[in-house]
Tab-separated table of C-alpha atoms and ligand atoms in Angstrom:
chain	number	residue	atom	x	y	z
K	1	MET	CA	-23.371	-16.670	-1.216
K	2	SER	CA	-23.845	-16.284	-4.444
K	3	LEU	CA	-21.036	-13.392	-5.152
K	4	ARG	CA	-21.240	-11.584	-8.735
K	5	ARG	CA	-18.118	-11.571	-10.575
K	6	PHE	CA	-16.596	-9.709	-13.959
K	7	PRO	CA	-18.142	-11.407	-17.008
K	8	HIS	CA	-16.400	-10.404	-18.935
K	9	ALA	CA	-13.483	-12.821	-18.708
K	10	GLU	CA	-11.971	-15.407	-20.564
K	11	ILE	CA	-11.908	-19.261	-18.786
K	12	VAL	CA	-7.872	-19.525	-19.084
K	13	SER	CA	-5.574	-22.110	-17.264
K	14	PRO	CA	-4.968	-19.529	-13.992
K	15	ASP	CA	-1.442	-21.898	-13.426
K	16	VAL	CA	0.763	-19.455	-14.765
K	17	LEU	CA	0.092	-17.456	-11.677
K	18	GLY	CA	0.783	-20.617	-8.929
K	19	GLU	CA	4.368	-19.682	-10.576
K	20	HIS	CA	7.288	-18.940	-8.278
K	21	LEU	CA	8.920	-16.300	-8.165
K	22	LYS	CA	12.431	-16.531	-7.302
K	23	PHE	CA	14.098	-13.345	-5.627
K	24	ARG	CA	18.778	-12.323	-5.860
K	25	ASN	CA	18.805	-13.664	-3.024
K	26	GLY	CA	17.263	-17.214	-3.806
K	27	ARG	CA	14.472	-16.827	-1.064
K	28	GLU	CA	11.242	-17.535	-4.069
K	29	THR	CA	7.624	-17.243	-3.653
K	30	ASN	CA	4.917	-20.180	-3.621
K	31	ASN	CA	3.082	-17.916	-6.390
K	32	ARG	CA	2.460	-14.357	-8.102
K	33	PHE	CA	-0.063	-13.172	-5.974
K	34	LEU	CA	0.154	-10.043	-3.661
K	35	LYS	CA	-1.852	-8.178	-1.304
K	36	SER	CA	-1.077	-4.589	-2.698
K	37	ALA	CA	-0.707	-2.799	0.927
K	38	LEU	CA	-3.935	-1.365	2.444
K	39	THR	CA	-4.477	1.235	5.526
K	40	GLU	CA	-6.707	-0.186	7.608
K	41	ILE	CA	-6.403	2.577	10.121
K	42	GLN	CA	-7.604	0.181	13.172
K	43	SER	CA	-4.545	0.929	14.947
K	44	ASN	CA	-3.300	2.589	18.388
K	45	TYR	CA	-3.846	6.600	18.577
K	46	TYR	CA	-2.399	8.065	21.705
K	47	PRO	CA	0.066	10.227	20.040
K	48	ASN	CA	0.860	11.642	23.506
K	49	GLU	CA	1.728	8.817	24.985
K	50	PRO	CA	4.667	6.784	22.893
K	51	LYS	CA	4.164	3.606	24.139
K	52	ARG	CA	0.608	2.774	22.892
K	53	HIS	CA	0.856	5.155	20.227
K	54	GLY	CA	0.537	2.686	16.926
K	55	LEU	CA	0.530	-0.413	18.308
K	56	PRO	CA	-1.827	-3.072	16.109
K	57	THR	CA	-4.968	-4.296	17.593
K	58	ASP	CA	-6.857	-7.327	17.399
K	59	THR	CA	-8.367	-6.047	14.460
K	60	ILE	CA	-5.579	-5.962	12.917
K	61	LEU	CA	-4.837	-9.201	13.956
K	62	ASN	CA	-7.519	-10.686	12.902
K	63	ILE	CA	-7.832	-9.105	9.497
K	64	TYR	CA	-4.323	-11.145	8.700
K	65	ASP	CA	-5.176	-14.030	9.569
K	66	LYS	CA	-7.719	-13.909	7.189
K	67	TRP	CA	-5.369	-12.749	4.067
K	68	GLY	CA	-3.039	-15.381	5.758
K	69	ASN	CA	-5.184	-18.125	4.694
K	70	GLY	CA	-5.834	-16.791	1.530
K	71	ASN	CA	-2.751	-18.298	-0.455
K	72	PHE	CA	-1.209	-15.219	-1.112
K	73	GLY	CA	2.261	-15.607	-2.599
K	74	MET	CA	3.677	-12.614	-0.751
K	75	ILE	CA	1.464	-10.120	1.883
K	76	LEU	CA	2.002	-6.658	2.364
K	77	THR	CA	1.193	-4.730	5.669
K	78	SER	CA	-0.823	-1.670	5.109
K	79	ASN	CA	1.596	1.379	5.241
K	80	VAL	CA	2.902	1.203	8.187
K	81	LEU	CA	4.131	4.050	9.010
K	82	VAL	CA	7.640	5.149	10.334
K	83	ASP	CA	7.296	9.128	12.146
K	84	PRO	CA	4.756	8.903	14.976
K	85	THR	CA	3.908	12.644	13.769
K	86	ASN	CA	3.800	12.494	10.672
K	87	LEU	CA	0.501	9.821	9.594
K	88	GLU	CA	-1.461	8.980	6.270
K	89	ALA	CA	-3.992	8.472	9.322
K	90	ALA	CA	-5.039	8.962	12.922
K	91	GLY	CA	-4.860	5.239	13.604
K	92	ASN	CA	-2.008	3.926	11.295
K	93	ALA	CA	0.659	1.400	12.321
K	94	ILE	CA	3.771	2.784	13.362
K	95	ILE	CA	7.739	1.512	14.264
K	96	PHE	CA	9.674	3.879	15.742
K	97	LYS	CA	12.478	4.227	18.965
K	98	GLU	CA	10.655	6.144	21.009
K	99	GLY	CA	7.419	3.766	21.546
K	100	ASP	CA	9.699	0.416	21.432
K	101	CYS	CA	8.618	-1.783	24.230
K	102	HIS	CA	8.421	-4.727	24.949
K	103	GLU	CA	4.055	-5.494	23.817
K	104	ARG	CA	4.845	-3.540	19.860
K	105	ARG	CA	7.957	-6.090	19.344
K	106	ALA	CA	5.260	-9.566	20.226
K	107	LEU	CA	2.769	-7.677	18.113
K	108	PHE	CA	4.573	-7.476	15.410
K	109	THR	CA	5.360	-11.070	16.256
K	110	TYR	CA	2.637	-12.357	16.287
K	111	TRP	CA	1.398	-10.257	12.893
K	112	ALA	CA	4.539	-11.810	11.116
K	113	LYS	CA	3.643	-15.582	11.806
K	114	LEU	CA	-0.163	-15.086	10.797
K	115	MET	CA	0.399	-14.142	7.880
K	116	LYS	CA	2.792	-16.951	7.038
K	117	GLN	CA	0.213	-19.510	8.013
K	118	ASP	CA	0.625	-20.445	3.945
K	119	GLY	CA	3.612	-19.976	3.230
K	120	ALA	CA	4.086	-16.395	1.995
K	121	LEU	CA	6.190	-13.827	2.649
K	122	ALA	CA	5.285	-11.570	4.929
K	123	VAL	CA	6.957	-8.266	4.024
K	124	ILE	CA	5.966	-4.652	5.894
K	125	GLN	CA	5.539	-1.131	4.202
K	126	LEU	CA	7.193	1.184	5.577
K	127	SER	CA	6.599	4.989	4.514
K	128	HIS	CA	6.284	8.668	5.781
K	129	ALA	CA	2.997	10.412	4.820
K	130	GLY	CA	5.044	13.636	4.446
K	131	ARG	CA	2.731	16.362	3.374
K	132	GLN	CA	0.180	13.265	2.755
K	133	THR	CA	-0.172	14.130	6.488
K	134	PRO	CA	-4.316	15.321	7.263
K	135	GLU	CA	-3.892	18.389	8.888
K	136	PHE	CA	-5.936	18.154	11.749
K	137	VAL	CA	-2.990	15.036	12.861
K	138	ASN	CA	-0.172	18.203	12.159
K	139	PRO	CA	0.000	21.141	10.806
K	140	THR	CA	3.518	21.397	9.785
K	141	PRO	CA	4.072	18.170	8.245
K	142	TRP	CA	8.305	17.543	7.054
K	143	SER	CA	8.044	17.396	2.916
K	144	ALA	CA	10.971	17.764	0.336
K	145	SER	CA	9.871	21.801	-0.006
K	146	ASP	CA	7.216	24.284	1.404
K	147	VAL	CA	4.495	22.073	-2.122
K	148	GLN	CA	0.942	22.171	0.024
K	149	LEU	CA	-1.197	19.315	-0.863
K	150	VAL	CA	-4.588	20.341	-1.911
K	151	SER	CA	-6.509	17.690	-2.096
K	152	ALA	CA	-10.392	16.136	-3.620
K	153	THR	CA	-10.278	12.572	-2.818
K	154	ARG	CA	-10.422	13.232	1.007
K	155	MET	CA	-11.979	14.282	3.998
K	156	THR	CA	-9.380	16.542	5.167
K	157	THR	CA	-6.949	19.707	4.725
K	158	TYR	CA	-3.356	19.781	4.960
K	159	GLY	CA	-0.971	22.016	6.242
K	160	LYS	CA	1.793	23.567	5.156
K	161	PRO	CA	4.769	21.535	5.147
K	162	LYS	CA	8.435	22.306	6.163
K	163	PRO	CA	11.119	21.685	4.064
K	164	LEU	CA	13.893	19.400	5.644
K	165	SER	CA	17.404	20.432	5.945
K	166	ILE	CA	19.778	18.635	4.821
K	167	GLU	CA	21.208	16.995	8.834
K	168	GLN	CA	17.230	16.758	9.152
K	169	ILE	CA	17.066	13.530	6.023
K	170	LYS	CA	19.160	12.095	8.385
K	171	THR	CA	18.130	12.033	11.935
K	172	GLU	CA	14.067	12.398	10.683
K	173	VAL	CA	14.226	10.054	7.224
K	174	VAL	CA	17.083	8.081	6.706
K	175	ASP	CA	17.682	6.524	10.793
K	176	ARG	CA	13.684	5.968	11.085
K	177	PHE	CA	13.193	3.877	8.016
K	178	VAL	CA	16.584	1.986	8.685
K	179	TYR	CA	15.335	1.720	13.101
K	180	ALA	CA	12.070	0.093	11.793
K	181	ALA	CA	13.495	-1.794	9.346
K	182	LYS	CA	15.203	-3.396	12.230
K	183	PHE	CA	11.986	-4.374	14.113
K	184	ALA	CA	10.344	-5.707	11.208
K	185	TYR	CA	13.447	-8.230	10.625
K	186	GLU	CA	13.921	-8.769	14.551
K	187	CYS	CA	9.679	-9.549	14.742
K	188	GLY	CA	10.635	-12.070	11.843
K	189	PHE	CA	9.219	-10.863	9.340
K	190	ASP	CA	10.787	-11.854	5.580
K	191	GLY	CA	10.934	-8.298	3.973
K	192	ILE	CA	9.674	-4.329	4.163
K	193	GLU	CA	8.713	-2.893	0.580
K	194	ILE	CA	10.406	1.300	1.082
K	195	HIS	CA	7.101	3.449	0.091
K	196	GLY	CA	8.472	5.337	-3.355
K	197	ALA	CA	4.958	6.197	-4.295
K	198	ASN	CA	1.782	7.438	-4.829
K	199	GLY	CA	2.468	11.641	-2.886
K	200	TYR	CA	4.207	10.093	0.007
K	201	LEU	CA	7.385	11.253	1.636
K	202	LEU	CA	10.030	10.058	-0.836
K	203	SER	CA	7.747	10.284	-3.573
K	204	GLN	CA	7.950	14.447	-2.434
K	205	PHE	CA	11.591	14.138	-3.042
K	206	THR	CA	11.380	12.049	-6.910
K	207	SER	CA	8.539	14.327	-7.854
K	208	PRO	CA	9.647	18.502	-9.955
K	209	THR	CA	5.926	19.223	-8.446
K	210	THR	CA	6.730	18.946	-5.173
K	211	ASN	CA	10.205	18.903	-5.253
K	212	LYS	CA	11.762	22.734	-5.602
K	213	ARG	CA	15.240	22.123	-3.212
K	214	THR	CA	18.614	23.472	-4.583
K	215	ASP	CA	21.135	21.177	-3.628
K	216	LYS	CA	21.981	17.831	-3.865
K	217	TYR	CA	18.609	16.055	-2.628
K	218	GLY	CA	16.941	18.992	-5.576
K	219	GLY	CA	16.958	20.122	-9.314
K	220	SER	CA	18.202	16.637	-11.489
K	221	LEU	CA	16.845	13.089	-11.621
K	222	GLU	CA	19.998	11.462	-9.879
K	223	ASN	CA	19.754	14.528	-6.970
K	224	ARG	CA	15.946	13.762	-6.374
K	225	GLN	CA	16.270	10.063	-6.371
K	226	ARG	CA	18.955	10.865	-3.631
K	227	ILE	CA	16.486	10.000	0.012
K	228	VAL	CA	15.391	6.610	-1.336
K	229	ILE	CA	18.845	5.638	-1.862
K	230	GLU	CA	19.771	6.746	0.928
K	231	VAL	CA	17.314	5.188	2.664
K	232	TYR	CA	18.083	1.583	0.551
K	233	ASP	CA	21.537	1.616	1.313
K	234	ALA	CA	21.425	2.822	4.276
K	235	ILE	CA	19.674	-0.044	5.614
K	236	ARG	CA	20.937	-2.473	3.413
K	237	ALA	CA	24.278	-1.545	5.541
K	238	GLU	CA	22.363	-2.768	8.508
K	239	ILE	CA	20.839	-5.598	7.209
K	240	PRO	CA	23.329	-7.165	4.734
K	241	ALA	CA	21.399	-9.007	1.179
K	242	SER	CA	23.444	-12.369	3.158
K	243	THR	CA	20.154	-12.842	5.723
K	244	GLY	CA	17.907	-12.537	3.268
K	245	PHE	CA	16.046	-10.148	4.067
K	246	LEU	CA	13.680	-8.442	1.311
K	247	VAL	CA	14.048	-4.674	0.663
K	248	GLY	CA	11.646	-3.764	-1.863
K	249	ILE	CA	10.291	-0.483	-3.185
K	250	LYS	CA	7.059	0.755	-4.964
K	251	THR	CA	7.451	3.376	-6.737
K	252	ASN	CA	5.204	5.209	-9.515
K	253	SER	CA	5.419	4.225	-13.132
K	254	VAL	CA	4.379	7.664	-14.549
K	255	GLU	CA	2.308	10.053	-12.271
K	256	PHE	CA	-0.783	12.806	-14.461
K	257	GLN	CA	0.333	16.603	-12.939
K	258	SER	CA	1.882	18.818	-16.047
K	259	GLU	CA	5.691	18.785	-14.290
K	260	GLY	CA	5.049	15.463	-12.896
K	261	LEU	CA	7.415	12.150	-12.532
K	262	THR	CA	7.656	10.893	-16.685
K	263	LEU	CA	7.523	7.532	-17.917
K	264	GLU	CA	11.772	8.645	-19.513
K	265	ASP	CA	12.295	9.520	-14.968
K	266	ALA	CA	10.795	6.107	-14.152
K	267	LYS	CA	11.939	3.980	-16.422
K	268	ILE	CA	15.602	5.259	-15.301
K	269	MET	CA	14.992	5.437	-11.803
K	270	CYS	CA	14.603	2.338	-12.275
K	271	GLN	CA	17.591	0.581	-13.544
K	272	VAL	CA	18.795	1.761	-10.704
K	273	TYR	CA	16.976	-0.205	-8.265
K	274	GLU	CA	18.004	-2.913	-10.089
K	275	ASP	CA	21.789	-1.631	-10.442
K	276	LYS	CA	21.302	-0.954	-7.174
K	277	GLY	CA	20.327	-5.441	-5.671
K	278	VAL	CA	17.091	-3.952	-4.929
K	279	ASP	CA	15.015	-6.933	-4.850
K	280	PHE	CA	11.870	-6.847	-5.802
K	281	VAL	CA	9.564	-3.077	-6.906
K	282	GLU	CA	6.236	-2.394	-7.594
K	283	LEU	CA	5.169	-0.232	-9.810
K	284	THR	CA	1.708	1.478	-9.148
K	285	GLY	CA	1.296	5.889	-10.482
K	286	GLY	CA	-0.508	8.434	-8.856
K	287	THR	CA	-0.540	10.975	-5.564
K	288	PHE	CA	-3.700	12.210	-3.489
K	289	GLU	CA	-3.501	15.369	-6.319
K	290	LYS	CA	-4.777	12.648	-9.451
K	291	LEU	CA	-4.389	8.767	-8.465
K	292	ASN	CA	-5.711	7.773	-12.512
K	293	TRP	CA	-7.036	4.490	-10.899
K	294	THR	CA	-9.634	4.791	-13.044
K	295	TRP	CA	-10.846	2.553	-16.149
K	296	ASP	CA	-11.066	5.319	-18.726
K	297	ARG	CA	-8.208	4.917	-20.501
K	298	GLU	CA	-8.357	2.769	-24.145
K	299	SER	CA	-5.164	1.798	-23.180
K	300	THR	CA	-6.607	0.052	-19.513
K	301	LYS	CA	-10.048	-0.630	-20.855
K	302	LYS	CA	-8.530	-2.930	-22.847
K	303	ARG	CA	-5.632	-4.058	-20.453
K	304	GLU	CA	-7.717	-3.269	-17.368
K	305	ALA	CA	-4.580	-2.770	-15.499
K	306	PHE	CA	-3.874	0.806	-14.636
K	307	PHE	CA	-0.542	1.157	-15.539
K	308	ALA	CA	0.205	-1.352	-17.350
K	309	GLU	CA	0.794	-0.046	-20.792
K	310	PHE	CA	3.476	2.263	-18.423
K	311	ALA	CA	4.827	-0.911	-16.606
K	312	GLU	CA	5.914	-2.364	-20.305
K	313	GLN	CA	7.348	-0.289	-21.624
K	314	ILE	CA	9.568	0.062	-17.919
K	315	ARG	CA	9.797	-3.493	-17.438
K	316	PRO	CA	13.053	-4.296	-19.924
K	317	VAL	CA	15.146	-2.730	-17.331
K	318	PHE	CA	15.077	-4.987	-15.002
K	319	ASN	CA	16.740	-8.716	-15.072
K	320	LYS	CA	17.510	-9.781	-11.161
K	321	THR	CA	14.610	-7.223	-9.867
K	322	VAL	CA	11.377	-9.066	-9.322
K	323	VAL	CA	7.993	-6.392	-10.874
K	324	TYR	CA	4.856	-6.444	-9.438
K	325	LEU	CA	2.389	-4.703	-10.948
K	326	THR	CA	-1.089	-2.891	-8.557
K	327	GLY	CA	-4.290	-1.712	-10.191
K	328	GLY	CA	-6.552	-2.731	-11.520
K	329	PHE	CA	-6.318	-6.231	-11.878
K	330	ARG	CA	-10.218	-8.333	-11.938
K	331	THR	CA	-9.115	-10.496	-14.487
K	332	VAL	CA	-7.284	-13.725	-14.816
K	333	SER	CA	-7.301	-13.456	-18.738
K	334	ALA	CA	-6.137	-9.913	-17.820
K	335	MET	CA	-3.409	-11.151	-15.360
K	336	ILE	CA	-1.676	-13.905	-17.447
K	337	ASN	CA	-2.242	-11.090	-20.419
K	338	ALA	CA	0.334	-9.312	-18.633
K	339	ILE	CA	2.356	-11.587	-17.460
K	340	SER	CA	2.601	-12.895	-21.031
K	341	CYS	CA	3.628	-9.377	-22.151
K	342	ASN	CA	6.391	-8.383	-20.364
K	343	ALA	CA	4.013	-6.078	-18.286
K	344	THR	CA	4.849	-8.213	-14.933
K	345	GLN	CA	6.242	-10.802	-12.889
K	346	GLY	CA	3.471	-10.406	-9.746
K	347	ILE	CA	0.036	-9.126	-9.600
K	348	GLY	CA	-1.443	-7.526	-6.316
K	349	LEU	CA	-4.050	-6.944	-5.447
K	350	GLY	CA	-6.261	-4.153	-3.379
K	351	ARG	CA	-9.886	-3.799	-3.947
K	352	PRO	CA	-10.471	-7.353	-4.544
K	353	ILE	CA	-9.482	-8.797	-1.294
K	354	THR	CA	-11.188	-6.395	0.928
K	355	ALA	CA	-13.854	-7.960	-1.061
K	356	GLU	CA	-12.603	-11.740	-1.330
K	357	PRO	CA	-9.735	-12.205	0.954
K	358	ASP	CA	-9.218	-15.727	-0.388
K	359	LEU	CA	-9.139	-14.568	-4.215
K	360	PRO	CA	-5.132	-16.213	-4.656
K	361	LYS	CA	-7.089	-19.412	-3.384
K	362	LYS	CA	-9.980	-19.750	-5.553
K	363	ILE	CA	-8.268	-19.103	-8.374
K	364	LEU	CA	-5.676	-21.656	-8.107
K	365	GLU	CA	-8.377	-24.186	-6.914
K	366	GLY	CA	-9.437	-22.764	-9.796
K	367	LYS	CA	-13.736	-22.185	-8.460
K	368	ALA	CA	-12.417	-18.360	-9.571
K	369	ILE	CA	-11.898	-16.764	-12.941
K	370	SER	CA	-12.658	-12.971	-11.838
K	371	ALA	CA	-12.956	-11.023	-9.119
K	372	VAL	CA	-16.663	-9.989	-7.017
K	373	GLN	CA	-17.443	-6.777	-9.132
K	374	ASP	CA	-19.416	-4.165	-7.075
K	375	SER	CA	-21.903	-1.913	-7.891
K	376	PHE	CA	-20.058	1.141	-7.492
K	377	ASN	CA	-19.340	3.482	-9.869
K	378	PRO	CA	-15.878	1.949	-11.356
K	379	ASN	CA	-13.927	5.171	-11.348
K	380	ASP	CA	-15.930	6.376	-7.546
K	381	ILE	CA	-12.346	5.510	-6.287
K	382	ALA	CA	-13.282	7.388	-2.562
K	383	THR	CA	-16.344	5.888	-2.345
K	384	THR	CA	-14.751	1.891	-3.526
K	385	VAL	CA	-11.750	3.006	-0.754
K	386	MET	CA	-14.641	3.562	1.973
K	387	ALA	CA	-16.332	0.909	0.521
K	388	SER	CA	-13.363	-1.361	0.870
K	389	GLY	CA	-11.928	-0.284	4.072
K	390	THR	CA	-15.889	-1.188	5.474
K	391	GLN	CA	-14.070	-4.456	4.448
K	392	MET	CA	-11.696	-4.840	6.108
K	393	ASP	CA	-13.288	-3.914	9.670
K	394	GLN	CA	-15.268	-6.538	9.536
K	395	MET	CA	-13.083	-8.631	8.351
K	396	GLY	CA	-11.000	-7.626	11.753
K	397	ARG	CA	-14.478	-8.812	13.830
K	398	THR	CA	-13.929	-12.262	14.491
K	399	ASN	CA	-10.403	-14.591	13.519
K	400	MET	CA	-10.286	-17.666	11.602
K	401	GLU	CA	-11.279	-19.774	14.102
K	402	LYS	CA	-14.616	-17.450	15.850
K	403	ALA	CA	-15.508	-17.319	12.029
K	404	GLY	CA	-15.794	-21.074	12.411
K	405	GLY	CA	-13.930	-20.959	9.544
K	406	ASN	CA	-15.437	-19.495	6.298
K	407	ILE	CA	-13.755	-16.095	5.464
K	408	MET	CA	-15.889	-14.680	4.239
K	409	HIS	CA	-18.510	-13.988	7.321
K	410	LEU	CA	-19.563	-10.721	8.350
K	411	ILE	CA	-18.021	-9.205	4.148
K	412	THR	CA	-20.851	-7.440	2.881
K	413	ASP	CA	-21.307	-8.615	-0.543
K	414	PHE	CA	-21.712	-4.714	-2.616
K	415	SER	CA	-22.473	-7.018	-5.849
K	416	ASP	CA	-26.117	-6.256	-4.442
K	417	GLU	CA	-27.365	-2.628	-4.856
K	418	HIS	CA	-29.785	-2.165	-2.931
K	419	THR	CA	-26.851	-2.499	-0.552
K	420	VAL	CA	-24.783	-0.519	-2.522
K	421	GLN	CA	-27.379	2.627	-2.280
K	422	ARG	CA	-27.179	1.881	1.615
K	423	PHE	CA	-23.978	2.401	2.129
K	424	SER	CA	-23.479	5.308	-0.140
K	425	GLU	CA	-25.835	7.135	2.303
K	426	ALA	CA	-23.801	5.985	4.933
K	427	LEU	CA	-21.379	7.607	3.253
K	428	GLY	CA	-22.725	11.076	3.212
K	429	LEU	CA	-23.815	10.961	6.772
K	430	HIS	CA	-20.451	9.611	7.864
K	431	VAL	CA	-18.849	13.009	4.700
K	432	LYS	CA	-21.255	15.307	6.953
K	433	GLN	CA	-19.425	13.483	10.587
K	434	ALA	CA	-16.640	13.587	10.271
K	435	ALA	CA	-16.585	17.847	8.861
K	436	LEU	CA	-18.472	18.662	11.936
K	437	ASP	CA	-15.655	16.557	13.978
K	438	ILE	CA	-13.304	18.711	12.092
K	439	SER	CA	-14.653	21.279	13.049
K	440	GLU	CA	-14.489	21.012	16.565
K	441	GLY	CA	-10.927	20.168	16.929
K	442	LYS	CA	-11.949	16.135	16.737
K	443	ILE	CA	-10.279	13.025	15.559
K	444	PRO	CA	-12.918	12.351	12.746
K	445	LYS	CA	-14.449	8.386	12.139
K	446	ALA	CA	-11.966	7.050	9.437
K	447	ILE	CA	-13.790	3.620	9.130
K	448	ILE	CA	-17.250	3.047	8.451
K	449	ALA	CA	-18.895	0.515	10.813
K	450	PHE	CA	-21.805	-0.969	8.676
K	451	ASN	CA	-23.675	-3.887	9.668
B	1	FMN	C1	-8.702	0.849	1.148
B	1	FMN	C2	-7.117	0.886	0.593
B	1	FMN	C3	-6.305	1.386	1.387
B	1	FMN	C4	-4.902	1.458	0.374
B	1	FMN	N1	-3.820	1.410	1.453
B	1	FMN	C5	-2.935	1.371	0.615
B	1	FMN	C6	-1.466	2.225	1.135
B	1	FMN	O1	-1.164	1.999	2.829
B	1	FMN	N2	0.112	1.426	1.389
B	1	FMN	C7	-0.057	1.884	-0.225
B	1	FMN	O2	1.165	1.952	-1.094
B	1	FMN	N3	-0.999	1.676	-0.340
B	1	FMN	C8	-2.356	1.632	-0.432
B	1	FMN	N4	-3.510	1.326	-1.283
B	1	FMN	C9	-3.802	0.779	-2.798
B	1	FMN	C10	-3.812	-0.005	-3.238
B	1	FMN	O3	-2.582	-0.404	-2.517
B	1	FMN	C11	-3.822	-0.052	-4.674
B	1	FMN	O4	-2.510	0.165	-5.567
B	1	FMN	C12	-4.768	0.315	-5.651
B	1	FMN	O5	-5.897	-0.603	-4.393
B	1	FMN	C13	-4.983	-0.155	-6.218
B	1	FMN	O6	-5.163	-1.839	-6.352
B	1	FMN	P1	-6.591	-2.508	-7.218
B	1	FMN	O7	-7.317	-1.770	-8.108
B	1	FMN	O8	-6.029	-3.625	-6.923
B	1	FMN	O9	-7.766	-1.340	-5.559
B	1	FMN	C14	-5.047	0.923	-0.845
B	1	FMN	C15	-5.644	0.663	-1.357
B	1	FMN	C16	-7.304	0.971	-0.643
B	1	FMN	C17	-8.296	0.203	-1.579
């Protein structure tokens, strides 16, 4: 199969991308590539049966059998939720004490093993959706304050959230993150990433748009960041750095809303992470209200990575904390440029690696100098996210053995214009059906099963 790739890549040596990244505890990655978190929405959804709720399925395991053979330095899971009622989607994997059972531990242990096949560090992204929980999952999720989400980026509405009390911040948030981190450690993961970005619960606290509190968790930046630090400290109290277990944080470099987190806020927060001993930070930006994963700003057109301009300004605060930047990378030359101008050390990839799960391997072997260029409007986030979900579904239909060792088995090539047109038609029907399902009180399908 001949895939169309981004054409504007200069021919440059990929050697820099093969360099190891060293964490402050002495652990190392095999290269600079990070498989960023991509929600598959393929786990069990049984809200009334805790032992089955949020269990990873064979589809998930097959997907990671592919990425585990893609030569990443670090692989993140999708967002794994820590509260069974505050999900990003019906179908997230969940780790929660009420659902603890041998089967869950066995599945997560196997998941970690698949991720590590070619030497990647296996890291779980732990998240709490807060007000970004779809209304059909929970009409009254938790948040910092009662600021309701109105968003056009997803096919759902969101309920009015309930502000967490000071006591509930401990019992419903901190304790749940600690339980899930310990579970990850015991199942053989190399670390966790605390999701503190993109409008999920912890960033509902750090952002002034959603945090209207007047107690010690609201107001000043120090107060708004307090919950993240409490989660981090409580995890480290249970799993000290001396264990070698990595603890990282995904954080926004900037939010593009009036009152949103500013670059100055992000710099100060990152300085705290550096001083605290956080092993790595993954920089990104935006929330469900305004993601800004688009190439329309002038600086992004030049730099490719959506947040490189901001990352470059934040980067000097880091000395021992390893920095990853995710969003927008499509060519080797832009990746190397971001490293050489010191915007980042590691390169996070999302959509390009559902089109091609072994893109890092191909790049490092000199077989590719850019990602597949699909024929979607590149700034149409909703459609490209759905297409990525479909490709993960296709990855999950076979494991490597059943795919005859062909990592690209069944994955649709969206560089083909006719295929994109067929997919767009399928998406139109999918959106209509989802609206109907929701109006009838049913759980809508999250994934378009295509081809
Ligand atoms: C299908 C899909 C699912 C995603 N799920 C998550 C997630 O679970 N957690 C997260 O932090 N980011 C998630 N993201 C954001 C990605 O990690 C990444 O930041 C974003 O796709 C931009 O990178 P890209 O331009 O390389 O795709 C998701 C993105 C896509 C396309």
